[in-house]
One Martini backbone bead per residue (centre of mass of N, CA, C, O) as a GRO file, in nm:
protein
  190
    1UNK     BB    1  18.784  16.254  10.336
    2UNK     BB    2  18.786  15.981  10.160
    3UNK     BB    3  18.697  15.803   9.915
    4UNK     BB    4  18.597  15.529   9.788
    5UNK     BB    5  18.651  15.307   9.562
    6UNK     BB    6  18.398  15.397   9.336
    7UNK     BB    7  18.233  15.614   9.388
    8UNK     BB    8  17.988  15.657   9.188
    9UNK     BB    9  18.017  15.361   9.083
   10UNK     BB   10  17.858  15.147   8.835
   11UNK     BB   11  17.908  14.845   8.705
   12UNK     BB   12  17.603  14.721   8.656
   13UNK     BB   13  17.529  14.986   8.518
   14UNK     BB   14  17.746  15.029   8.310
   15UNK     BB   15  17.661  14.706   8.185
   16UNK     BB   16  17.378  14.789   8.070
   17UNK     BB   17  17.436  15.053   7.922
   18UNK     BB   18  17.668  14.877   7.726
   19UNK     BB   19  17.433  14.663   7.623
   20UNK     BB   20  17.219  14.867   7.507
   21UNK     BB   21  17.391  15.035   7.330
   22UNK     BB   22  17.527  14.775   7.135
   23UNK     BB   23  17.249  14.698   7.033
   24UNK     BB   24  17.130  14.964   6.898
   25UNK     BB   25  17.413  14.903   6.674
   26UNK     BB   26  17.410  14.570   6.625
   27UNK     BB   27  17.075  14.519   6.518
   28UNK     BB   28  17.047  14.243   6.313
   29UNK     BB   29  17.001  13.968   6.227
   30UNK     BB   30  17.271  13.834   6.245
   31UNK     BB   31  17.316  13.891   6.517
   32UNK     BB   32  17.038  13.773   6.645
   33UNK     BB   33  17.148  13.486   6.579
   34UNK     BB   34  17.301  13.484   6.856
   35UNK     BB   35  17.025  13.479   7.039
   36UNK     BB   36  16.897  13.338   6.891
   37UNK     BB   37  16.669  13.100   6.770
   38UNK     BB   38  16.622  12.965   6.463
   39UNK     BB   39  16.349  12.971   6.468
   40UNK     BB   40  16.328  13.260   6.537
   41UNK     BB   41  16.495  13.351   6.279
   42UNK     BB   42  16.296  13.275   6.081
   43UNK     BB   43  16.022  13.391   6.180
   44UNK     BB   44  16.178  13.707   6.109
   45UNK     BB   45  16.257  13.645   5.794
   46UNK     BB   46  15.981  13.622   5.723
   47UNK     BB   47  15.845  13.904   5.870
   48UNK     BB   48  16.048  14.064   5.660
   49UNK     BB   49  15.899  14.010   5.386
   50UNK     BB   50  15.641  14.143   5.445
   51UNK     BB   51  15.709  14.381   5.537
   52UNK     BB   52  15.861  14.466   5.267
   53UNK     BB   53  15.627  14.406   5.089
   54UNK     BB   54  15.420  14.605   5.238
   55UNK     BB   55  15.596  14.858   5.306
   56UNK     BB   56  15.895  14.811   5.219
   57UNK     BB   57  16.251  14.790   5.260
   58UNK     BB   58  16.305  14.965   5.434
   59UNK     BB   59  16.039  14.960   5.641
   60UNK     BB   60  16.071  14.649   5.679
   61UNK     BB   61  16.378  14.654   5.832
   62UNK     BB   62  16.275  14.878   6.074
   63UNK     BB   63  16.066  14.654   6.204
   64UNK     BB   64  16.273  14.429   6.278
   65UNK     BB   65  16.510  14.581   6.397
   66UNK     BB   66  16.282  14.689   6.636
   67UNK     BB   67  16.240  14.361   6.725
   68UNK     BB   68  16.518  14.304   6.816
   69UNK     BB   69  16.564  14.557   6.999
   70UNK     BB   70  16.373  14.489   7.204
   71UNK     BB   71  16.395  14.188   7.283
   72UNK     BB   72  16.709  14.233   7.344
   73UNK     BB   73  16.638  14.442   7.617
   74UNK     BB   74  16.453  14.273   7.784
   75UNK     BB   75  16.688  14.045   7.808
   76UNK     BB   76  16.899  14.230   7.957
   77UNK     BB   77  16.704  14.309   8.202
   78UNK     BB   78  16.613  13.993   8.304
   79UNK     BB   79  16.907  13.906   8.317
   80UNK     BB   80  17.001  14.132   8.524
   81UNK     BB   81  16.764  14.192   8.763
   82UNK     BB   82  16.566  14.485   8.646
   83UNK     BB   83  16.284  14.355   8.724
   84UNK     BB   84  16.053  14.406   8.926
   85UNK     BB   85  15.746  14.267   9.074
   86UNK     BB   86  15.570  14.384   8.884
   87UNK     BB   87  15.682  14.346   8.632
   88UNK     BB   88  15.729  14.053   8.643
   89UNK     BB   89  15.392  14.031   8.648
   90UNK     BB   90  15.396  14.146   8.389
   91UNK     BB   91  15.538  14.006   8.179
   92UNK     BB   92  15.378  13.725   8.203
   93UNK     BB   93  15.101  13.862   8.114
   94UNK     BB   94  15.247  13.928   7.806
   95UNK     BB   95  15.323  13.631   7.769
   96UNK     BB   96  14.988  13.541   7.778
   97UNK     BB   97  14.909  13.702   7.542
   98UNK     BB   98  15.100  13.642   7.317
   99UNK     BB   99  15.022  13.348   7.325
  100UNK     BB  100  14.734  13.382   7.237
  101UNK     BB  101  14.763  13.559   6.967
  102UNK     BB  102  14.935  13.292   6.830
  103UNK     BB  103  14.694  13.085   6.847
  104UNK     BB  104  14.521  13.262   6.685
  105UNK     BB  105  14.698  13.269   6.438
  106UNK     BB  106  14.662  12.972   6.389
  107UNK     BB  107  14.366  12.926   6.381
  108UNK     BB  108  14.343  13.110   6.140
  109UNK     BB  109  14.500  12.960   5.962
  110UNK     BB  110  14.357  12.639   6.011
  111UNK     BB  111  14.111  12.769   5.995
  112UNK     BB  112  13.884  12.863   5.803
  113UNK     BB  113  13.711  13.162   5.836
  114UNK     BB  114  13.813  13.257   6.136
  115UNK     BB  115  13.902  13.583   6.063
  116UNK     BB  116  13.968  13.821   6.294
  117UNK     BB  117  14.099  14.157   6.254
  118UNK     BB  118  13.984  14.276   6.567
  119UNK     BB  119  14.085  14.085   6.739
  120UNK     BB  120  14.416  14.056   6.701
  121UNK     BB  121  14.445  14.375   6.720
  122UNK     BB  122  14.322  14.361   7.055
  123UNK     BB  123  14.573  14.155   7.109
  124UNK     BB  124  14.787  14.307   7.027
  125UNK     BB  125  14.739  14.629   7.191
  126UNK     BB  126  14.761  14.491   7.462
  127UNK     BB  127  15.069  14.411   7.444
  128UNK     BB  128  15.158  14.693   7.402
  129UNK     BB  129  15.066  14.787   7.651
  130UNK     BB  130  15.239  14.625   7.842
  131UNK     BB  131  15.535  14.684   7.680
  132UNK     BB  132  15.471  14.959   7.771
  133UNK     BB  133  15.476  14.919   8.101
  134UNK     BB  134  15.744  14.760   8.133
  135UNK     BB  135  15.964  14.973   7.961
  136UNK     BB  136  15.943  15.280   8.081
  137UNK     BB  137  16.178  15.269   8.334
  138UNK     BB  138  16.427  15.163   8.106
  139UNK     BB  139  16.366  15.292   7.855
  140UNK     BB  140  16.357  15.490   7.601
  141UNK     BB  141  16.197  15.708   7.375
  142UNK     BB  142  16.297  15.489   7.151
  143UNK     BB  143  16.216  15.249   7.238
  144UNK     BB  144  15.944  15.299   7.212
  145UNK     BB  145  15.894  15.374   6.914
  146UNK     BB  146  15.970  15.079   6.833
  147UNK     BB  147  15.724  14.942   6.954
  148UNK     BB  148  15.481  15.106   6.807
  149UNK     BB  149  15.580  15.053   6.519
  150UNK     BB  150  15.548  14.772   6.541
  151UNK     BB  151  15.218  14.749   6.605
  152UNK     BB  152  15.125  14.941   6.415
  153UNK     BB  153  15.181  14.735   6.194
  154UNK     BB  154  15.091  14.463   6.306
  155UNK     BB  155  14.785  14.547   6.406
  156UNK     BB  156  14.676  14.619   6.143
  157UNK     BB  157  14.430  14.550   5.999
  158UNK     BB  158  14.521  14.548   5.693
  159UNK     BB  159  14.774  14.396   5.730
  160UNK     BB  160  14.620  14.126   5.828
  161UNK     BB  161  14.430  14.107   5.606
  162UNK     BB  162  14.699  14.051   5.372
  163UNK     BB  163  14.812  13.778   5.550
  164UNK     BB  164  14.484  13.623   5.551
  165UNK     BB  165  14.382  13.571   5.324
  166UNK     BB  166  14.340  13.323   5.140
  167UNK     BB  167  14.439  13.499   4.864
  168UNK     BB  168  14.724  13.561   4.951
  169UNK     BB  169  15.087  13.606   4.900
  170UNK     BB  170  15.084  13.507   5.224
  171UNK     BB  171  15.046  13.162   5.246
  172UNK     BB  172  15.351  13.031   5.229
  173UNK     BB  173  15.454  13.197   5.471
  174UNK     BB  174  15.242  13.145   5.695
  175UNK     BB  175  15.290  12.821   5.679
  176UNK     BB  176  15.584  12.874   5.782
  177UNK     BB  177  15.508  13.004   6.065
  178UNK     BB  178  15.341  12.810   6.196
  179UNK     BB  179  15.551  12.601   6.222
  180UNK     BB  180  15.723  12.757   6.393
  181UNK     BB  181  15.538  12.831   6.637
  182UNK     BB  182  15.465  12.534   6.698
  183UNK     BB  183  15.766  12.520   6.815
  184UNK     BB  184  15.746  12.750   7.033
  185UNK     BB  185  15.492  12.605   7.198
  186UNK     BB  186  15.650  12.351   7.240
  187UNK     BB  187  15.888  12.492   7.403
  188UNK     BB  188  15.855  12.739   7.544
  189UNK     BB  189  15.891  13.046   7.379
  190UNK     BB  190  15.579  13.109   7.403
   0.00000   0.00000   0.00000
């Protein structure tokens, strides 16, 4: 008996797999602001200046690189209707964590003393356990490595520490950071 037309193929498996790895291959700032809104661009080049001078220029561009790749790889998932009913209530809590983590972000900037480097670290740590165990059974170990060098880098306390103290050279992007955050709590794109 012959098979029906198609058979072992699965059209809709096949173009999320090259729609991940098209991203995968193409995903630089400027792709990425094709996929996402100018404030989200904005706030994505400040990120990419603290990277590139707190890490340096290579090291700098492929952790906002990894943020890029990821960020549309899970809306790639979600547009897809790629997440089941447990990852969709892990990501929400994701979402609402990672929601708390910037209000914090905003108050340690606008409250002068109030900024706490082992809490803001400790909440940035929760979103990186909740989107790795949101992306576990979609995306590859270098997917996950990408999550990883992300949140390794800007949840490390010295990091936010170098962005936070009062006389910073980041406290002018860091002001222009806020003003974008307040656009994106304020849009509910976070």
């Amino acid at each position: 008996m012959a098979e029906a037309p198609g058979a072992g193929f699965n059209s809709r498996g096949m173009s999320l797999r090259i729609q991940k790895k098209l991203i995968g291959k193409l995903s630089t700032k400027k792709i990425a602001k094709v996929f996402i809104d100018e404030t989200t661009a904005h706030l994505l080049d400040r990120l990419c200046f603290i990277a590139k001078d707190y890490a340096g220029k290579k090291e700098g561009e492929k952790i906002i690189k990894d943020v890029i790749k990821t960020v549309i790889k899970i809306g790639i998932l979600y547009r897809n209707d790629q997440l089941n009913v447990e990852e969709l209530a892990m990501a929400e809590r994701f979402k609402k964590k990672f929601r708390t983590c910037v209000m914090t972000v905003i108050s340690f900037y606008e409250v002068d003393f109030s900024f706490d480097k082992h809490f803001l670290s400790r909440g940035l740590m929760e979103c990186h356990a909740m989107l790795s165990q949101l992306i576990r059974r979609h995306l590859t170990d270098k997917s996950q490595g990408r999550v990883d060098h992300v949140f390794d880098f800007f949840a490390d306390p010295e990091v936010l520490d170098a962005i936070f103290t009062l006389d910073s050279p980041y406290r002018g992007i860091l002001d222009e950071m806020v003003v974008d955050l307040h656009k994106l709590i304020d849009g509910n794109v976070i």
